[in-house]
Amino acid sequence: MTTSATAATTVTAATTRAGATRAGATAAITTTAAATAGLGVSRIDHAGWPAVPARFSPAGARRGVCVDAPLRLVADRPLEPGTSGRIEVHRADGTLADAIDLADPRSYRRTIGDAVSDTGVPHSFAYDPVLAEGNTATITLHHRLDYGRTYYVTVDAAVFPGFPGIQDPTTWRFRTRAAPPRTGTRRLTVAADGRGDFCTVQGAIDFVPEGNTRTVSIDVAPGTYREIVYVRADRPHLTVRGAGRDRTVIEYANNNRLNGDTALAGSTDPGDVCPRQALPGHDTYNCWRALYGVEAADFRLRDLTLRNTTPYGGSQAEAFRGNADRITLRRVTLDSFQDTLRLQGRSYVTDSLISGDVDFVWGTGAVFVRRTELRSLHGGYVTQARNDGAHAGYVFVDDRLTRGPEAPDASVYLGRIDPTVYPDSQVVFIRTAMDAHVRPDGWQLNNADCAKAPSVRFWEYGSTDPAGAPLDTGARLPCSRSLTAAEASWWSDPAHVLGGWRPR
């Protein structure tokens, strides 16, 4: 997907839903860095390649390059990365600051958010360090650079076949900004064009001190930020706020095959094992596969879009995973296919759009969802609630169940569960408008019938069609039921569902 402002990128043509391609030959290269935040060169001349004037002084250049920014090469024809060759970032004195070797599998892993396993061992995520998209190649380093330093970049010819490479230390040279934001600041800014405190969302999160006790706001400017985001448990009280759902987008093709159970099955490295497992035995590795993962309490996300670009049929791929208490999502768009939204603690979602197809709202948490559109993209299941008997499950109030063009009539269940494994599953729809893609029977029990599901709570009240006419629910699963008006009023109170917590 071509974008005008890209902060970090790790997806490839094989894993994206749209856009990223690897094809064509390269020609003269213009070098830029920090997502167009302050790196410029005068010319690049190679035998047989046209000379390209490349003085580049974007907004933000006076402040220097973000320490967390990716690097970019811009050509006059499409780029195609090879399978060998090194990209090296050197300090001005020639010492090596970071290196990517396309022939070395270790170059395709990096730490994110200081993630650690359940035993405290650092975890590294799989990623693609070099993405070519049309005429632009984005290079994501393994770690941030230092403040107030001058660096230069070298690129072997094999990195982009047909390109002679860059070896002269004066060709691609830049300086990072002088100093970090003030210690203790409670408002950080992120902008892909270099005008903020950081160029990536993760860069701002990493600046928040461990053991944070005060609310810190991170304002994310318009743009598309391609990165996995991970918030460790010791960074609570964060508010991440975009400029609007149509203006601020975070996207990445993270999924089970790249960083989850499929990728790590059989691993004996304790650094792979998920921390704080809500479902021991099931959660061994799947915490690492989300586009945006949060382990910290009192987290708020608002006014932006999270898009997991894993293609249809590409495995489980959460757009957002919250494994903590008191998480609030407000005016967000969450886009994926399978397992789009997973919440593992008390959570509140309002005025949002969640799209997917299989179990695309799920988890163990007590969750209240209000005034939100749940869009089914194919036949499947809206929910899978795995709460226990001591906690509420998923309660939807004044929401809409809509569909995309590939979700036929009667192709979607409101929810499913295996009651022999999760006997207390609860999903409640109150005053919900439902299109004809919702099946007449509504609910599915896996590996059991109603005789084995005495404690399952699949409930409805006041369901309507999209025009607001009452919906006939007479053909629903026999052990589901309609609530009374008094019961619906009780379950419409967020504080009741969320154990006394009233989100602001």
Short mmCIF file of C-alpha atoms in Angstrom, two decimals:
data_model
loop_
_atom_site.label_atom_id
_atom_site.label_comp_id
_atom_site.label_asym_id
_atom_site.label_seq_id
_atom_site.Cartn_x
_atom_site.Cartn_y
_atom_site.Cartn_z
CA MET A 1 0.00 0.00 0.00
CA THR A 2 1.66 3.21 -1.13
CA THR A 3 1.65 5.95 1.48
CA SER A 4 2.93 9.50 1.66
CA ALA A 5 4.39 9.12 5.15
CA THR A 6 5.83 5.83 6.30
CA ALA A 7 7.49 5.39 9.67
CA ALA A 8 8.46 1.73 9.86
CA THR A 9 7.85 -1.22 7.58
CA THR A 10 8.27 -4.96 7.97
CA VAL A 11 5.74 -6.50 5.59
CA THR A 12 6.50 -8.21 2.29
CA ALA A 13 4.56 -8.97 -0.87
CA ALA A 14 3.90 -12.46 0.45
CA THR A 15 2.23 -11.25 3.62
CA THR A 16 0.53 -7.96 2.82
CA ARG A 17 -3.12 -7.61 1.93
CA ALA A 18 -2.27 -4.99 -0.68
CA GLY A 19 0.49 -2.98 -2.14
CA ALA A 20 4.07 -3.98 -1.40
CA THR A 21 5.83 -5.37 -4.47
CA ARG A 22 9.33 -6.51 -5.33
CA ALA A 23 10.01 -6.13 -9.04
CA GLY A 24 12.04 -4.26 -11.63
CA ALA A 25 15.55 -2.86 -11.97
CA THR A 26 17.04 0.07 -10.12
CA ALA A 27 18.63 3.20 -11.44
CA ALA A 28 20.00 6.32 -9.80
CA ILE A 29 19.33 6.39 -6.08
CA THR A 30 18.36 9.35 -3.94
CA THR A 31 19.03 8.67 -0.27
CA THR A 32 16.83 9.95 2.52
CA ALA A 33 16.32 8.97 6.14
CA ALA A 34 14.03 9.39 9.12
CA ALA A 35 10.95 9.06 6.97
CA THR A 36 12.04 12.23 5.11
CA ALA A 37 13.27 13.85 8.29
CA GLY A 38 16.51 15.57 7.51
CA LEU A 39 19.00 13.43 5.55
CA GLY A 40 20.22 14.89 2.29
CA VAL A 41 23.01 14.26 -0.24
CA SER A 42 24.16 16.41 -3.15
CA ARG A 43 24.63 13.82 -5.93
CA ILE A 44 25.10 10.11 -6.49
CA ASP A 45 27.12 9.24 -9.58
CA HIS A 46 27.88 5.72 -10.84
CA ALA A 47 29.18 4.63 -14.19
CA GLY A 48 26.31 4.04 -16.54
CA TRP A 49 23.79 5.52 -14.09
CA PRO A 50 22.39 9.00 -14.51
CA ALA A 51 23.49 11.54 -11.92
CA VAL A 52 20.59 12.61 -9.72
CA PRO A 53 20.45 15.95 -7.92
CA ALA A 54 19.41 14.86 -4.47
CA ARG A 55 19.58 17.81 -2.13
CA PHE A 56 16.69 17.09 0.21
CA SER A 57 15.75 19.48 2.99
CA PRO A 58 12.33 18.49 4.29
CA ALA A 59 10.50 20.01 7.21
CA GLY A 60 12.18 18.91 10.38
CA ALA A 61 15.69 18.83 8.94
CA ARG A 62 16.92 21.59 11.23
CA ARG A 63 16.19 19.40 14.23
CA GLY A 64 18.13 16.43 12.91
CA VAL A 65 17.03 12.87 12.23
CA CYS A 66 14.86 10.90 14.68
CA VAL A 67 16.89 8.25 16.51
CA ASP A 68 14.08 5.72 15.94
CA ALA A 69 13.48 6.39 12.25
CA PRO A 70 13.91 3.88 9.43
CA LEU A 71 16.09 4.71 6.44
CA ARG A 72 14.86 5.07 2.88
CA LEU A 73 16.28 4.82 -0.62
CA VAL A 74 14.33 6.39 -3.47
CA ALA A 75 15.06 5.36 -7.07
CA ASP A 76 13.73 6.44 -10.46
CA ARG A 77 12.59 2.86 -11.18
CA PRO A 78 11.22 0.03 -9.01
CA LEU A 79 13.56 -1.64 -6.55
CA GLU A 80 14.01 -5.33 -5.86
CA PRO A 81 15.95 -6.54 -2.81
CA GLY A 82 18.27 -9.47 -3.29
CA THR A 83 19.03 -12.34 -0.93
CA SER A 84 22.54 -11.30 0.09
CA GLY A 85 24.59 -8.21 0.79
CA ARG A 86 24.99 -5.94 3.81
CA ILE A 87 23.61 -2.57 4.81
CA GLU A 88 25.80 -0.99 7.48
CA VAL A 89 25.29 2.10 9.60
CA HIS A 90 28.56 3.52 10.87
CA ARG A 91 29.33 6.22 13.38
CA ALA A 92 31.38 9.10 12.04
CA ASP A 93 34.57 7.50 13.38
CA GLY A 94 33.90 4.39 11.31
CA THR A 95 32.74 2.10 14.11
CA LEU A 96 29.73 -0.06 13.32
CA ALA A 97 26.39 0.99 14.85
CA ASP A 98 24.13 -1.59 13.16
CA ALA A 99 24.19 -3.99 10.23
CA ILE A 100 21.65 -5.92 8.16
CA ASP A 101 22.90 -8.95 6.24
CA LEU A 102 20.25 -10.24 3.86
CA ALA A 103 21.88 -13.69 3.87
CA ASP A 104 21.85 -13.99 7.67
CA PRO A 105 18.57 -15.14 9.33
CA ARG A 106 19.57 -13.30 12.50
CA SER A 107 19.15 -10.02 10.62
CA TYR A 108 15.44 -10.76 10.30
CA ARG A 109 14.80 -10.45 14.05
CA ARG A 110 14.70 -7.45 16.36
CA THR A 111 13.55 -6.53 19.85
CA ILE A 112 10.40 -4.41 20.16
CA GLY A 113 9.22 -2.59 23.25
CA ASP A 114 11.75 -4.31 25.52
CA ALA A 115 9.52 -7.38 25.33
CA VAL A 116 10.42 -10.16 27.74
CA SER A 117 9.15 -13.67 28.24
CA ASP A 118 7.36 -14.99 31.29
CA THR A 119 10.79 -15.80 32.73
CA GLY A 120 12.24 -12.37 32.00
CA VAL A 121 14.29 -13.41 28.98
CA PRO A 122 14.32 -10.77 26.18
CA HIS A 123 12.13 -11.69 23.22
CA SER A 124 12.90 -10.85 19.59
CA PHE A 125 10.29 -10.53 16.85
CA ALA A 126 10.64 -11.76 13.29
CA TYR A 127 10.46 -8.91 10.77
CA ASP A 128 11.56 -7.92 7.28
CA PRO A 129 14.43 -5.43 7.55
CA VAL A 130 14.24 -4.30 3.92
CA LEU A 131 10.97 -3.65 2.12
CA ALA A 132 10.88 -2.45 -1.46
CA GLU A 133 7.69 -0.81 -2.54
CA GLY A 134 7.76 0.61 -6.02
CA ASN A 135 10.69 2.99 -6.26
CA THR A 136 11.24 3.19 -2.50
CA ALA A 137 13.10 0.83 -0.21
CA THR A 138 12.59 1.20 3.52
CA ILE A 139 15.26 -0.16 5.86
CA THR A 140 14.29 -0.81 9.47
CA LEU A 141 17.24 -1.07 11.82
CA HIS A 142 17.50 -3.41 14.78
CA HIS A 143 17.58 -0.66 17.39
CA ARG A 144 17.42 3.10 17.71
CA LEU A 145 20.50 5.24 17.18
CA ASP A 146 22.14 7.63 19.67
CA TYR A 147 21.24 11.29 20.07
CA GLY A 148 23.64 13.93 18.79
CA ARG A 149 25.73 11.68 16.54
CA THR A 150 26.75 11.73 12.91
CA TYR A 151 26.31 8.50 10.95
CA TYR A 152 26.92 7.27 7.44
CA VAL A 153 25.37 4.32 5.59
CA THR A 154 26.95 1.84 3.19
CA VAL A 155 25.01 -0.52 0.93
CA ASP A 156 26.52 -3.52 -0.84
CA ALA A 157 25.69 -3.88 -4.52
CA ALA A 158 24.05 -7.27 -3.86
CA VAL A 159 21.36 -5.71 -1.66
CA PHE A 160 19.60 -4.32 -4.74
CA PRO A 161 20.77 -6.29 -7.81
CA GLY A 162 21.75 -3.91 -10.58
CA PHE A 163 22.54 -1.08 -8.18
CA PRO A 164 26.31 -0.51 -7.78
CA GLY A 165 25.92 0.13 -4.07
CA ILE A 166 27.12 2.93 -1.79
CA GLN A 167 30.51 2.68 -0.13
CA ASP A 168 31.73 6.28 0.08
CA PRO A 169 31.22 7.50 3.67
CA THR A 170 30.31 10.98 2.42
CA THR A 171 27.42 9.85 0.20
CA TRP A 172 24.72 8.90 2.69
CA ARG A 173 25.47 10.86 5.82
CA PHE A 174 23.21 12.34 8.48
CA ARG A 175 23.13 13.56 12.05
CA THR A 176 20.56 12.67 14.69
CA ARG A 177 18.86 15.33 16.73
CA ALA A 178 20.78 16.71 19.64
CA ALA A 179 18.82 15.48 22.66
CA PRO A 180 15.73 13.51 23.73
CA PRO A 181 12.56 15.15 25.06
CA ARG A 182 12.69 16.54 28.55
CA THR A 183 12.73 13.89 31.27
CA GLY A 184 9.34 13.56 32.93
CA THR A 185 7.39 15.09 30.08
CA ARG A 186 3.76 13.97 30.04
CA ARG A 187 3.10 14.66 26.35
CA LEU A 188 5.08 13.15 23.49
CA THR A 189 4.53 13.62 19.77
CA VAL A 190 5.06 11.23 16.86
CA ALA A 191 5.29 12.30 13.23
CA ALA A 192 6.54 10.29 10.28
CA ASP A 193 7.88 13.46 8.64
CA GLY A 194 10.22 14.17 11.53
CA ARG A 195 8.33 17.04 13.10
CA GLY A 196 7.56 15.21 16.33
CA ASP A 197 9.62 13.97 19.23
CA PHE A 198 9.77 10.57 17.52
CA CYS A 199 9.14 9.15 14.04
CA THR A 200 7.56 5.87 15.23
CA VAL A 201 4.89 5.04 17.78
CA GLN A 202 7.16 2.48 19.39
CA GLY A 203 9.90 5.06 19.78
CA ALA A 204 7.62 7.23 21.90
CA ILE A 205 6.41 4.29 23.99
CA ASP A 206 9.98 3.20 24.68
CA PHE A 207 10.78 6.67 26.03
CA VAL A 208 8.19 6.31 28.80
CA PRO A 209 10.05 5.21 31.94
CA GLU A 210 9.58 1.78 33.45
CA GLY A 211 7.27 1.91 36.45
CA ASN A 212 5.48 4.97 35.09
CA THR A 213 2.85 6.25 37.56
CA ARG A 214 1.37 9.26 35.72
CA THR A 215 -0.70 9.60 32.56
CA VAL A 216 1.48 10.14 29.51
CA SER A 217 -0.15 11.21 26.25
CA ILE A 218 1.36 10.23 22.91
CA ASP A 219 -0.09 12.23 20.01
CA VAL A 220 0.42 10.61 16.61
CA ALA A 221 0.30 12.90 13.58
CA PRO A 222 -1.41 12.01 10.30
CA GLY A 223 0.42 9.38 8.30
CA THR A 224 0.82 5.63 7.89
CA TYR A 225 3.17 3.96 10.35
CA ARG A 226 4.27 0.44 9.42
CA GLU A 227 5.43 -1.18 12.63
CA ILE A 228 4.64 -3.73 15.29
CA VAL A 229 3.82 -1.95 18.54
CA TYR A 230 4.29 -3.56 21.95
CA VAL A 231 3.62 -2.02 25.38
CA ARG A 232 5.27 -3.83 28.27
CA ALA A 233 3.44 -4.26 31.59
CA ASP A 234 5.68 -1.79 33.43
CA ARG A 235 4.57 1.16 31.26
CA PRO A 236 0.98 1.78 32.43
CA HIS A 237 -1.11 4.97 32.17
CA LEU A 238 -0.52 5.62 28.47
CA THR A 239 -2.92 7.39 26.13
CA VAL A 240 -2.10 7.02 22.43
CA ARG A 241 -4.13 9.40 20.31
CA GLY A 242 -4.20 9.76 16.54
CA ALA A 243 -5.40 12.65 14.38
CA GLY A 244 -8.51 10.75 13.27
CA ARG A 245 -9.34 7.28 11.99
CA ASP A 246 -8.95 8.33 8.35
CA ARG A 247 -5.71 10.21 9.01
CA THR A 248 -3.55 8.15 11.38
CA VAL A 249 -2.97 4.50 10.44
CA ILE A 250 -0.70 1.92 12.04
CA GLU A 251 -0.35 -1.20 9.92
CA TYR A 252 1.71 -4.36 9.80
CA ALA A 253 1.37 -7.95 8.62
CA ASN A 254 2.07 -9.67 11.92
CA ASN A 255 0.41 -13.05 12.40
CA ASN A 256 0.62 -16.54 13.81
CA ARG A 257 2.90 -17.76 11.03
CA LEU A 258 5.38 -14.95 11.52
CA ASN A 259 5.47 -14.59 15.31
CA GLY A 260 2.96 -16.96 16.87
CA ASP A 261 2.38 -20.62 17.62
CA THR A 262 3.00 -21.77 14.05
CA ALA A 263 6.28 -19.88 13.81
CA LEU A 264 7.58 -20.91 17.23
CA ALA A 265 6.14 -24.41 17.66
CA GLY A 266 8.77 -26.67 19.13
CA SER A 267 10.92 -23.81 20.36
CA THR A 268 12.91 -24.48 23.51
CA ASP A 269 13.99 -20.85 23.95
CA PRO A 270 12.32 -19.43 27.09
CA GLY A 271 12.56 -16.01 25.47
CA ASP A 272 9.71 -17.03 23.21
CA VAL A 273 7.17 -17.80 25.94
CA CYS A 274 4.39 -15.27 26.55
CA PRO A 275 4.29 -13.32 29.81
CA ARG A 276 1.22 -13.28 32.04
CA GLN A 277 -0.63 -16.06 30.23
CA ALA A 278 -4.38 -15.78 30.67
CA LEU A 279 -4.85 -19.27 29.29
CA PRO A 280 -1.78 -21.34 30.23
CA GLY A 281 -1.06 -23.96 27.63
CA HIS A 282 -2.91 -21.99 24.98
CA ASP A 283 -1.04 -18.70 25.28
CA THR A 284 2.47 -20.10 24.92
CA TYR A 285 3.45 -17.97 21.92
CA ASN A 286 0.36 -16.20 20.58
CA CYS A 287 0.99 -12.94 22.43
CA TRP A 288 3.66 -12.02 19.85
CA ARG A 289 1.45 -12.14 16.75
CA ALA A 290 -0.61 -8.94 17.22
CA LEU A 291 -0.04 -5.74 15.29
CA TYR A 292 -0.50 -3.80 18.54
CA GLY A 293 0.00 -5.65 21.83
CA VAL A 294 -0.57 -4.12 25.26
CA GLU A 295 0.44 -5.72 28.56
CA ALA A 296 0.09 -2.50 30.59
CA ALA A 297 -2.93 -1.44 32.66
CA ASP A 298 -4.84 1.82 32.24
CA PHE A 299 -4.11 2.07 28.54
CA ARG A 300 -6.20 4.24 26.20
CA LEU A 301 -6.22 4.23 22.41
CA ARG A 302 -8.28 6.68 20.38
CA ASP A 303 -8.82 8.33 17.02
CA LEU A 304 -6.77 6.11 14.72
CA THR A 305 -6.83 2.94 12.64
CA LEU A 306 -4.99 -0.32 13.31
CA ARG A 307 -4.76 -2.46 10.19
CA ASN A 308 -3.23 -5.91 10.32
CA THR A 309 -2.36 -6.41 6.65
CA THR A 310 -2.13 -10.20 6.84
CA PRO A 311 -4.11 -11.45 3.81
CA TYR A 312 -7.38 -13.36 3.95
CA GLY A 313 -6.67 -16.95 4.96
CA GLY A 314 -3.26 -15.96 6.30
CA SER A 315 -3.78 -17.23 9.88
CA GLN A 316 -4.72 -15.59 13.17
CA ALA A 317 -3.68 -11.96 13.19
CA GLU A 318 -4.89 -9.59 15.90
CA ALA A 319 -5.03 -5.90 15.12
CA PHE A 320 -5.14 -5.19 18.86
CA ARG A 321 -4.42 -7.44 21.83
CA GLY A 322 -4.97 -6.11 25.33
CA ASN A 323 -3.71 -8.35 28.12
CA ALA A 324 -4.26 -5.98 31.02
CA ASP A 325 -6.88 -4.29 33.19
CA ARG A 326 -8.81 -1.11 32.34
CA ILE A 327 -8.17 -0.76 28.61
CA THR A 328 -10.21 1.80 26.67
CA LEU A 329 -10.61 1.97 22.89
CA ARG A 330 -12.47 5.02 21.62
CA ARG A 331 -13.15 6.01 18.02
CA VAL A 332 -10.79 3.44 16.53
CA THR A 333 -10.96 1.25 13.45
CA LEU A 334 -9.57 -2.26 13.89
CA ASP A 335 -9.09 -4.12 10.63
CA SER A 336 -8.03 -7.74 10.13
CA PHE A 337 -9.68 -11.07 9.32
CA GLN A 338 -9.25 -13.73 12.00
CA ASP A 339 -9.06 -12.72 15.70
CA THR A 340 -9.07 -8.96 15.03
CA LEU A 341 -9.65 -7.84 18.64
CA ARG A 342 -8.53 -9.82 21.67
CA LEU A 343 -9.14 -8.48 25.18
CA GLN A 344 -7.99 -10.32 28.29
CA GLY A 345 -9.04 -7.96 31.10
CA ARG A 346 -11.69 -5.34 31.88
CA SER A 347 -12.06 -3.29 28.71
CA TYR A 348 -14.33 -0.64 27.23
CA VAL A 349 -14.82 -0.06 23.49
CA THR A 350 -16.98 2.72 22.11
CA ASP A 351 -17.83 4.51 18.84
CA SER A 352 -15.54 2.29 16.79
CA LEU A 353 -15.43 -0.08 13.79
CA ILE A 354 -14.16 -3.65 14.09
CA SER A 355 -13.94 -5.79 10.96
CA GLY A 356 -13.07 -9.45 10.49
CA ASP A 357 -14.56 -12.86 9.90
CA VAL A 358 -13.54 -15.66 12.31
CA ASP A 359 -13.81 -14.99 16.08
CA PHE A 360 -12.93 -11.40 15.38
CA VAL A 361 -13.89 -10.24 18.88
CA TRP A 362 -12.60 -12.69 21.45
CA GLY A 363 -10.70 -13.35 24.67
CA THR A 364 -11.16 -13.93 28.39
CA GLY A 365 -11.94 -10.36 29.42
CA ALA A 366 -15.02 -8.64 30.80
CA VAL A 367 -15.69 -6.29 27.89
CA PHE A 368 -18.33 -3.62 27.26
CA VAL A 369 -18.78 -2.55 23.61
CA ARG A 370 -21.03 0.43 22.87
CA ARG A 371 -22.13 2.24 19.69
CA THR A 372 -19.73 0.23 17.56
CA GLU A 373 -19.99 -1.35 14.11
CA LEU A 374 -18.96 -5.01 13.86
CA ARG A 375 -18.41 -5.71 10.17
CA SER A 376 -18.23 -9.33 8.97
CA LEU A 377 -16.05 -9.61 5.87
CA HIS A 378 -16.88 -13.28 5.16
CA GLY A 379 -18.97 -16.03 6.68
CA GLY A 380 -17.80 -16.91 10.17
CA TYR A 381 -18.23 -15.93 13.82
CA VAL A 382 -18.39 -12.54 15.46
CA THR A 383 -17.32 -13.60 18.96
CA GLN A 384 -15.67 -16.27 21.03
CA ALA A 385 -15.81 -15.40 24.73
CA ARG A 386 -13.65 -17.47 27.07
CA ASN A 387 -14.53 -15.83 30.38
CA ASP A 388 -14.86 -17.86 33.56
CA GLY A 389 -17.88 -18.01 35.87
CA ALA A 390 -16.57 -15.28 38.18
CA HIS A 391 -16.43 -12.60 35.49
CA ALA A 392 -18.72 -11.18 32.83
CA GLY A 393 -17.93 -11.83 29.19
CA TYR A 394 -18.63 -9.64 26.16
CA VAL A 395 -21.62 -7.29 26.35
CA PHE A 396 -22.67 -5.29 23.29
CA VAL A 397 -25.06 -2.35 23.68
CA ASP A 398 -26.50 -0.20 20.87
CA ASP A 399 -24.18 -1.67 18.26
CA ARG A 400 -24.55 -2.65 14.59
CA LEU A 401 -23.67 -5.94 12.91
CA THR A 402 -22.93 -5.17 9.27
CA ARG A 403 -21.25 -7.05 6.44
CA GLY A 404 -18.98 -6.68 3.47
CA PRO A 405 -19.88 -7.89 -0.02
CA GLU A 406 -18.37 -11.36 0.59
CA ALA A 407 -20.55 -12.21 3.60
CA PRO A 408 -23.71 -13.92 2.23
CA ASP A 409 -27.07 -14.12 3.94
CA ALA A 410 -27.20 -16.48 6.94
CA SER A 411 -23.42 -17.03 6.95
CA VAL A 412 -22.35 -15.57 10.30
CA TYR A 413 -22.88 -16.77 13.87
CA LEU A 414 -23.14 -14.25 16.69
CA GLY A 415 -20.71 -16.40 18.62
CA ARG A 416 -19.39 -19.88 19.22
CA ILE A 417 -17.82 -21.82 22.08
CA ASP A 418 -16.94 -25.33 23.18
CA PRO A 419 -18.87 -25.53 26.48
CA THR A 420 -16.87 -28.56 27.61
CA VAL A 421 -13.79 -26.31 27.75
CA TYR A 422 -15.33 -22.90 28.50
CA PRO A 423 -18.62 -23.71 30.25
CA ASP A 424 -19.34 -20.14 31.43
CA SER A 425 -18.96 -18.27 28.15
CA GLN A 426 -21.10 -15.11 28.05
CA VAL A 427 -22.03 -12.95 25.07
CA VAL A 428 -24.90 -10.45 25.28
CA PHE A 429 -26.35 -8.33 22.48
CA ILE A 430 -28.67 -5.51 23.64
CA ARG A 431 -30.50 -3.29 21.16
CA THR A 432 -28.29 -4.44 18.32
CA ALA A 433 -29.10 -3.91 14.64
CA MET A 434 -28.28 -7.05 12.64
CA ASP A 435 -28.15 -7.49 8.89
CA ALA A 436 -29.32 -10.67 7.14
CA HIS A 437 -25.84 -12.22 7.22
CA VAL A 438 -26.59 -13.28 10.82
CA ARG A 439 -27.84 -16.86 10.87
CA PRO A 440 -31.37 -17.51 12.17
CA ASP A 441 -30.02 -19.91 14.82
CA GLY A 442 -27.54 -17.27 15.90
CA TRP A 443 -25.16 -19.30 18.04
CA GLN A 444 -22.97 -22.38 17.72
CA LEU A 445 -21.80 -24.91 20.30
CA ASN A 446 -18.69 -26.82 19.28
CA ASN A 447 -18.36 -30.50 20.23
CA ALA A 448 -21.54 -30.40 22.34
CA ASP A 449 -25.23 -29.69 22.40
CA CYS A 450 -27.33 -27.68 24.82
CA ALA A 451 -27.46 -30.56 27.28
CA LYS A 452 -23.75 -30.01 27.88
CA ALA A 453 -24.01 -26.21 28.09
CA PRO A 454 -26.09 -25.42 31.20
CA SER A 455 -23.95 -22.40 32.16
CA VAL A 456 -23.39 -20.81 28.76
CA ARG A 457 -25.01 -17.35 28.57
CA PHE A 458 -25.87 -16.45 24.98
CA TRP A 459 -28.41 -13.65 25.43
CA GLU A 460 -30.19 -10.99 23.39
CA TYR A 461 -32.57 -8.13 23.94
CA GLY A 462 -34.24 -5.85 21.43
CA SER A 463 -32.44 -7.09 18.33
CA THR A 464 -33.55 -5.34 15.13
CA ASP A 465 -32.89 -5.43 11.42
CA PRO A 466 -30.81 -2.57 9.93
CA ALA A 467 -33.95 -0.45 9.48
CA GLY A 468 -34.87 -0.78 13.14
CA ALA A 469 -37.71 -3.29 12.82
CA PRO A 470 -37.84 -5.98 15.54
CA LEU A 471 -35.98 -9.13 14.56
CA ASP A 472 -37.57 -12.56 14.80
CA THR A 473 -35.26 -14.58 17.06
CA GLY A 474 -37.55 -17.58 17.40
CA ALA A 475 -35.15 -19.93 15.59
CA ARG A 476 -32.19 -19.21 17.87
CA LEU A 477 -30.15 -21.95 19.57
CA PRO A 478 -32.53 -23.46 22.18
CA CYS A 479 -30.25 -22.75 25.15
CA SER A 480 -29.82 -19.10 24.23
CA ARG A 481 -32.50 -16.74 25.47
CA SER A 482 -33.98 -13.24 25.37
CA LEU A 483 -33.51 -10.98 28.37
CA THR A 484 -36.28 -9.15 30.14
CA ALA A 485 -36.33 -5.36 30.05
CA ALA A 486 -35.11 -5.23 33.64
CA GLU A 487 -32.25 -7.62 32.90
CA ALA A 488 -31.29 -5.63 29.80
CA SER A 489 -31.17 -2.45 31.83
CA TRP A 490 -28.89 -4.12 34.38
CA TRP A 491 -26.49 -5.42 31.73
CA SER A 492 -26.49 -2.06 29.93
CA ASP A 493 -24.56 -0.51 32.82
CA PRO A 494 -20.80 -0.60 32.11
CA ALA A 495 -19.97 -0.55 35.81
CA HIS A 496 -21.95 -3.75 36.36
CA VAL A 497 -20.19 -5.54 33.50
CA LEU A 498 -16.76 -4.16 34.41
CA GLY A 499 -16.77 -4.92 38.10
CA GLY A 500 -17.36 -1.36 39.32
CA TRP A 501 -15.00 0.39 36.89
CA ARG A 502 -16.58 3.33 35.06
CA PRO A 503 -14.39 4.37 32.12
CA ARG A 504 -13.92 8.08 31.64
#
